[in-house]
Coordinates of C-alpha atoms in Angstrom, one line a residue:
M1 CA -1.1 -21.7 -7.4
A2 CA 0.4 -18.2 -8.0
D3 CA -2.6 -17.1 -10.0
D4 CA -5.0 -18.0 -7.2
W5 CA -3.2 -16.3 -4.3
F6 CA -6.4 -14.9 -3.1
R7 CA -8.2 -18.3 -3.0
S8 CA -5.7 -20.1 -0.8
P9 CA -7.0 -21.2 2.6
D10 CA -3.5 -20.6 4.2
W11 CA -3.3 -17.9 6.9
G12 CA -0.1 -18.5 8.7
S13 CA 2.1 -15.5 9.3
E14 CA 4.0 -16.1 6.0
A15 CA 0.8 -16.7 4.0
R16 CA -0.8 -13.6 5.5
A17 CA 2.2 -11.4 4.7
D18 CA 2.2 -12.8 1.1
F19 CA -1.5 -12.0 0.8
E20 CA -1.1 -8.5 2.1
A21 CA 1.9 -7.8 -0.2
R22 CA 0.0 -9.1 -3.2
L23 CA -3.1 -7.2 -2.2
G24 CA -1.1 -4.0 -1.9
R25 CA 0.3 -4.5 -5.4
S26 CA -3.2 -5.2 -6.9
R27 CA -5.4 -2.6 -8.5
A28 CA -7.3 -0.7 -6.0
G29 CA -10.6 -1.5 -7.7
N30 CA -9.9 -5.3 -7.2
R31 CA -8.8 -5.3 -3.6
A32 CA -12.2 -5.6 -2.0
Q33 CA -13.0 -8.6 -4.3
Y34 CA -9.8 -10.3 -3.4
M35 CA -10.4 -9.8 0.3
R36 CA -14.0 -11.1 -0.1
I37 CA -12.9 -14.2 -1.9
K38 CA -10.0 -14.8 0.4
G39 CA -12.4 -14.5 3.3
L40 CA -14.6 -17.3 1.8
A41 CA -11.5 -19.6 1.5
L42 CA -10.5 -18.8 5.0
R43 CA -14.0 -19.5 6.4
E44 CA -14.1 -22.9 4.5
A45 CA -10.7 -23.7 6.1
G46 CA -12.0 -22.9 9.6
H47 CA -10.3 -19.5 9.9
V48 CA -13.6 -17.7 10.7
D49 CA -12.1 -14.9 12.6
A50 CA -9.6 -14.1 9.8
A51 CA -12.4 -14.2 7.3
R52 CA -14.5 -11.8 9.5
E53 CA -11.5 -9.5 9.7
L54 CA -11.2 -9.3 5.9
W55 CA -15.0 -8.8 5.4
T56 CA -15.0 -6.0 8.1
R57 CA -12.2 -4.3 6.3
I58 CA -14.2 -4.2 3.2
I59 CA -17.2 -2.8 4.9
E60 CA -15.2 -0.1 6.7
S61 CA -13.1 1.0 3.7
A62 CA -14.6 0.2 0.3
D63 CA -17.6 2.4 -0.2
E64 CA -17.1 2.5 -4.0
H65 CA -17.1 -1.3 -4.1
W66 CA -20.7 -1.7 -2.9
P67 CA -21.2 -5.2 -4.4
Q68 CA -18.3 -6.3 -2.3
V69 CA -19.7 -4.5 0.8
S70 CA -23.1 -6.0 0.3
G71 CA -21.7 -9.5 -0.1
S72 CA -19.4 -9.0 2.9
L73 CA -22.4 -8.0 5.0
E74 CA -24.1 -11.2 4.1
H75 CA -21.0 -13.3 4.7
L76 CA -20.6 -11.7 8.1
G77 CA -24.2 -12.4 9.0
D78 CA -23.8 -16.0 7.8
S79 CA -20.6 -16.4 9.9
Y80 CA -22.4 -15.3 13.1
R81 CA -25.7 -17.1 12.3
H82 CA -25.0 -19.9 14.9
D83 CA -22.5 -18.3 17.2
D84 CA -24.3 -14.9 17.7
P85 CA -27.7 -14.7 16.1
P86 CA -28.4 -11.1 17.3
R87 CA -25.2 -10.0 15.6
A88 CA -26.0 -11.9 12.5
A89 CA -29.4 -10.2 12.5
T90 CA -27.7 -6.8 12.7
Y91 CA -25.6 -7.5 9.6
Y92 CA -28.7 -8.8 7.7
R93 CA -30.8 -5.8 8.7
R94 CA -28.0 -3.4 7.6
L95 CA -27.7 -5.2 4.3
I96 CA -31.5 -5.0 3.7
A97 CA -31.6 -1.3 4.6
D98 CA -28.4 -0.1 2.8
Y99 CA -28.6 -2.4 -0.3
P100 CA -32.3 -3.1 -0.9
T101 CA -31.7 -4.6 -4.3
L102 CA -29.4 -7.2 -2.7
S103 CA -27.0 -7.0 -5.6
G104 CA -23.8 -8.9 -4.9
T105 CA -25.5 -11.3 -2.5
S106 CA -27.3 -14.6 -2.6
G107 CA -30.6 -12.8 -2.7
C108 CA -31.8 -14.8 0.3
V109 CA -30.9 -12.5 3.2
H110 CA -34.6 -12.1 4.0
V111 CA -34.9 -15.8 4.5
S112 CA -31.7 -15.9 6.7
L113 CA -33.1 -13.1 8.9
A114 CA -36.5 -14.8 9.1
E115 CA -34.8 -18.0 10.3
I116 CA -33.2 -16.1 13.1
L117 CA -36.4 -14.4 14.1
L118 CA -38.4 -17.7 14.1
D119 CA -35.8 -19.2 16.5
R120 CA -36.9 -16.6 19.0
R121 CA -40.4 -18.1 19.0
D122 CA -42.2 -15.0 20.2
K123 CA -45.2 -13.5 18.4
E124 CA -43.6 -10.3 17.3
S125 CA -40.6 -12.1 15.9
V126 CA -42.8 -14.6 14.0
E127 CA -44.8 -11.7 12.6
Q128 CA -41.7 -9.9 11.5
A129 CA -40.4 -13.1 9.9
A130 CA -43.7 -13.4 8.0
R131 CA -43.4 -9.9 6.7
L132 CA -39.8 -10.4 5.6
L133 CA -40.7 -13.7 3.7
G134 CA -43.7 -11.9 2.1
T135 CA -41.4 -9.1 0.9
W136 CA -38.9 -11.6 -0.4
I137 CA -41.5 -13.5 -2.3
D138 CA -43.2 -10.4 -3.7
E139 CA -40.2 -8.3 -4.6
F140 CA -37.4 -10.7 -5.6
S141 CA -37.4 -13.0 -8.5
I142 CA -35.1 -15.8 -7.3
P143 CA -34.5 -18.2 -10.2
F144 CA -33.0 -21.0 -8.1
P145 CA -35.5 -23.5 -6.7
N146 CA -33.2 -24.5 -3.8
A147 CA -33.4 -20.9 -2.6
I148 CA -37.1 -21.5 -1.9
S149 CA -37.1 -25.2 -0.8
G150 CA -33.6 -25.5 0.8
S151 CA -32.1 -24.1 3.8
T152 CA -30.0 -21.0 3.4
S153 CA -28.1 -21.4 6.7
R154 CA -24.4 -21.7 6.3

């Protein structure tokens, strides 16, 4: 669908060229959002590396679009959660440090990072996970019950 050019999961050479052309013609203030959404569609279609490329572009170039940067940091962390947990943890930590309100994210990054730490099974990591979860419970009002009772792993 022409209106949803940034939601298409296609990423062949023609689709990529079309996306880049349309992105170039779009308003500068919307580009980061289009790349973030396109990244989500690509990830769902199994094009994880392409999605990571788009999210990395946002982080490296769109400082004025911080909701897209914070969301992209979370998406990158999520995309590495099972493949490269230390790398995922780096993205989550950066998100927590640089965007402490978690605006533009699921609000559950503390839980995601705690899950990685708990997988390490050492005392220091477990204590750090407990502190993260305590901070999350104390400082963030998450209105979605599934955020508390469900898994946040993607």
